Amino acid sequence: MAKGYWIARVDVRDADGYPAYVETAKPAFQRFGANFLARGGKTDAIEGPGRARNVVIEFPSFQHAVDCYNSPEYQDAVKIRQQCADGEIVIVEGS
């Protein structure tokens, strides 16, 4: 079974509010087997506009990745994240 990946690109507007998102999202990540491969760290926007924070999360399957995003636990976290950050998340199936 192919793994699933979240690729998230984020600019945090409210650094004081962002930790609440992280804490609220943890149960969903644990429930769906998330493995953080890259979280923040040094980046180089070689082509196109970049974001300050880039995250790659591996899941056991594409469906796990989709189900995590759509879970009630993560949807609670989305509301917090959208109040304190701008960004994009794409879900990609691995090979």
mmCIF file of C-alpha atoms in Angstrom:
data_model
loop_
_atom_site.group_PDB
_atom_site.id
_atom_site.type_symbol
_atom_site.label_atom_id
_atom_site.label_comp_id
_atom_site.label_asym_id
_atom_site.label_seq_id
_atom_site.Cartn_x
_atom_site.Cartn_y
_atom_site.Cartn_z
ATOM 1 C CA MET A 1 0.000 0.000 0.000
ATOM 2 C CA ALA A 2 1.345 3.425 -0.979
ATOM 3 C CA LYS A 3 1.917 5.922 1.792
ATOM 4 C CA GLY A 4 0.242 9.304 1.922
ATOM 5 C CA TYR A 5 1.922 12.630 2.580
ATOM 6 C CA TRP A 6 0.794 16.049 3.665
ATOM 7 C CA ILE A 7 2.847 18.882 2.264
ATOM 8 C CA ALA A 8 2.042 22.033 4.197
ATOM 9 C CA ARG A 9 3.398 25.515 3.516
ATOM 10 C CA VAL A 10 2.591 28.078 6.191
ATOM 11 C CA ASP A 11 3.232 31.686 7.176
ATOM 12 C CA VAL A 12 2.421 32.156 10.853
ATOM 13 C CA ARG A 13 0.817 35.549 11.595
ATOM 14 C CA ASP A 14 0.271 35.008 15.325
ATOM 15 C CA ALA A 15 3.204 33.173 16.928
ATOM 16 C CA ASP A 16 1.503 33.243 20.325
ATOM 17 C CA GLY A 17 -1.636 31.541 18.977
ATOM 18 C CA TYR A 18 0.068 28.887 16.840
ATOM 19 C CA PRO A 19 1.014 26.525 19.708
ATOM 20 C CA ALA A 20 -2.706 26.043 20.433
ATOM 21 C CA TYR A 21 -3.096 24.696 16.888
ATOM 22 C CA VAL A 22 -0.190 22.292 17.371
ATOM 23 C CA GLU A 23 -1.624 20.944 20.638
ATOM 24 C CA THR A 24 -5.139 20.622 19.255
ATOM 25 C CA ALA A 25 -3.900 18.755 16.153
ATOM 26 C CA LYS A 26 -1.809 16.191 18.102
ATOM 27 C CA PRO A 27 -4.632 13.680 18.788
ATOM 28 C CA ALA A 28 -5.493 13.483 15.073
ATOM 29 C CA PHE A 29 -1.859 12.993 14.103
ATOM 30 C CA GLN A 30 -1.452 10.250 16.708
ATOM 31 C CA ARG A 31 -4.705 8.527 15.718
ATOM 32 C CA PHE A 32 -3.787 8.358 12.023
ATOM 33 C CA GLY A 33 -0.123 7.387 12.386
ATOM 34 C CA ALA A 34 1.502 10.656 11.313
ATOM 35 C CA ASN A 35 5.291 10.685 11.026
ATOM 36 C CA PHE A 36 6.817 14.156 10.682
ATOM 37 C CA LEU A 37 9.608 14.022 8.092
ATOM 38 C CA ALA A 38 10.248 17.762 7.952
ATOM 39 C CA ARG A 39 8.895 20.448 10.251
ATOM 40 C CA GLY A 40 10.060 24.015 9.885
ATOM 41 C CA GLY A 41 13.807 24.214 9.486
ATOM 42 C CA LYS A 42 15.954 25.847 6.845
ATOM 43 C CA THR A 43 14.397 26.353 3.401
ATOM 44 C CA ASP A 44 15.379 27.806 0.045
ATOM 45 C CA ALA A 45 12.525 28.842 -2.250
ATOM 46 C CA ILE A 46 14.285 27.978 -5.499
ATOM 47 C CA GLU A 47 11.270 28.483 -7.732
ATOM 48 C CA GLY A 48 8.058 30.362 -7.029
ATOM 49 C CA PRO A 49 6.979 32.070 -3.828
ATOM 50 C CA GLY A 50 7.987 30.385 -0.613
ATOM 51 C CA ARG A 51 6.479 30.210 2.839
ATOM 52 C CA ALA A 52 8.301 30.613 6.140
ATOM 53 C CA ARG A 53 7.295 27.184 7.507
ATOM 54 C CA ASN A 54 7.220 23.973 5.468
ATOM 55 C CA VAL A 55 6.089 20.604 6.803
ATOM 56 C CA VAL A 56 6.088 17.102 5.313
ATOM 57 C CA ILE A 57 4.067 14.473 7.184
ATOM 58 C CA GLU A 58 4.017 10.792 6.225
ATOM 59 C CA PHE A 59 0.951 8.601 6.842
ATOM 60 C CA PRO A 60 0.560 4.827 6.459
ATOM 61 C CA SER A 61 -1.654 5.389 3.386
ATOM 62 C CA PHE A 62 -3.209 8.116 1.270
ATOM 63 C CA GLN A 63 -6.557 7.341 2.911
ATOM 64 C CA HIS A 64 -5.043 7.799 6.395
ATOM 65 C CA ALA A 65 -3.798 11.226 5.287
ATOM 66 C CA VAL A 66 -7.225 12.240 3.956
ATOM 67 C CA ASP A 67 -9.038 10.831 6.987
ATOM 68 C CA CYS A 68 -6.712 12.692 9.351
ATOM 69 C CA TYR A 69 -7.449 16.007 7.663
ATOM 70 C CA ASN A 70 -11.198 15.354 7.689
ATOM 71 C CA SER A 71 -11.304 14.052 11.272
ATOM 72 C CA PRO A 72 -13.233 16.037 13.888
ATOM 73 C CA GLU A 73 -10.020 16.360 15.914
ATOM 74 C CA TYR A 74 -8.117 17.977 13.059
ATOM 75 C CA GLN A 75 -11.030 20.137 11.973
ATOM 76 C CA ASP A 76 -10.989 21.685 15.467
ATOM 77 C CA ALA A 77 -7.305 22.460 14.889
ATOM 78 C CA VAL A 78 -7.988 23.933 11.432
ATOM 79 C CA LYS A 79 -10.179 26.620 12.976
ATOM 80 C CA ILE A 80 -7.312 27.684 15.233
ATOM 81 C CA ARG A 81 -4.677 27.511 12.472
ATOM 82 C CA GLN A 82 -6.707 29.638 10.107
ATOM 83 C CA GLN A 83 -6.956 32.362 12.755
ATOM 84 C CA CYS A 84 -3.188 32.582 13.231
ATOM 85 C CA ALA A 85 -1.603 31.461 9.938
ATOM 86 C CA ASP A 86 -1.941 31.486 6.150
ATOM 87 C CA GLY A 87 -0.955 28.527 4.044
ATOM 88 C CA GLU A 88 -1.716 25.541 1.872
ATOM 89 C CA ILE A 89 -1.878 21.794 2.475
ATOM 90 C CA VAL A 90 -1.793 19.217 -0.304
ATOM 91 C CA ILE A 91 -2.115 15.468 0.159
ATOM 92 C CA VAL A 92 0.049 13.339 -2.106
ATOM 93 C CA GLU A 93 0.117 9.591 -2.645
ATOM 94 C CA GLY A 94 3.613 8.111 -2.461
ATOM 95 C CA SER A 95 5.013 5.529 -4.818
#
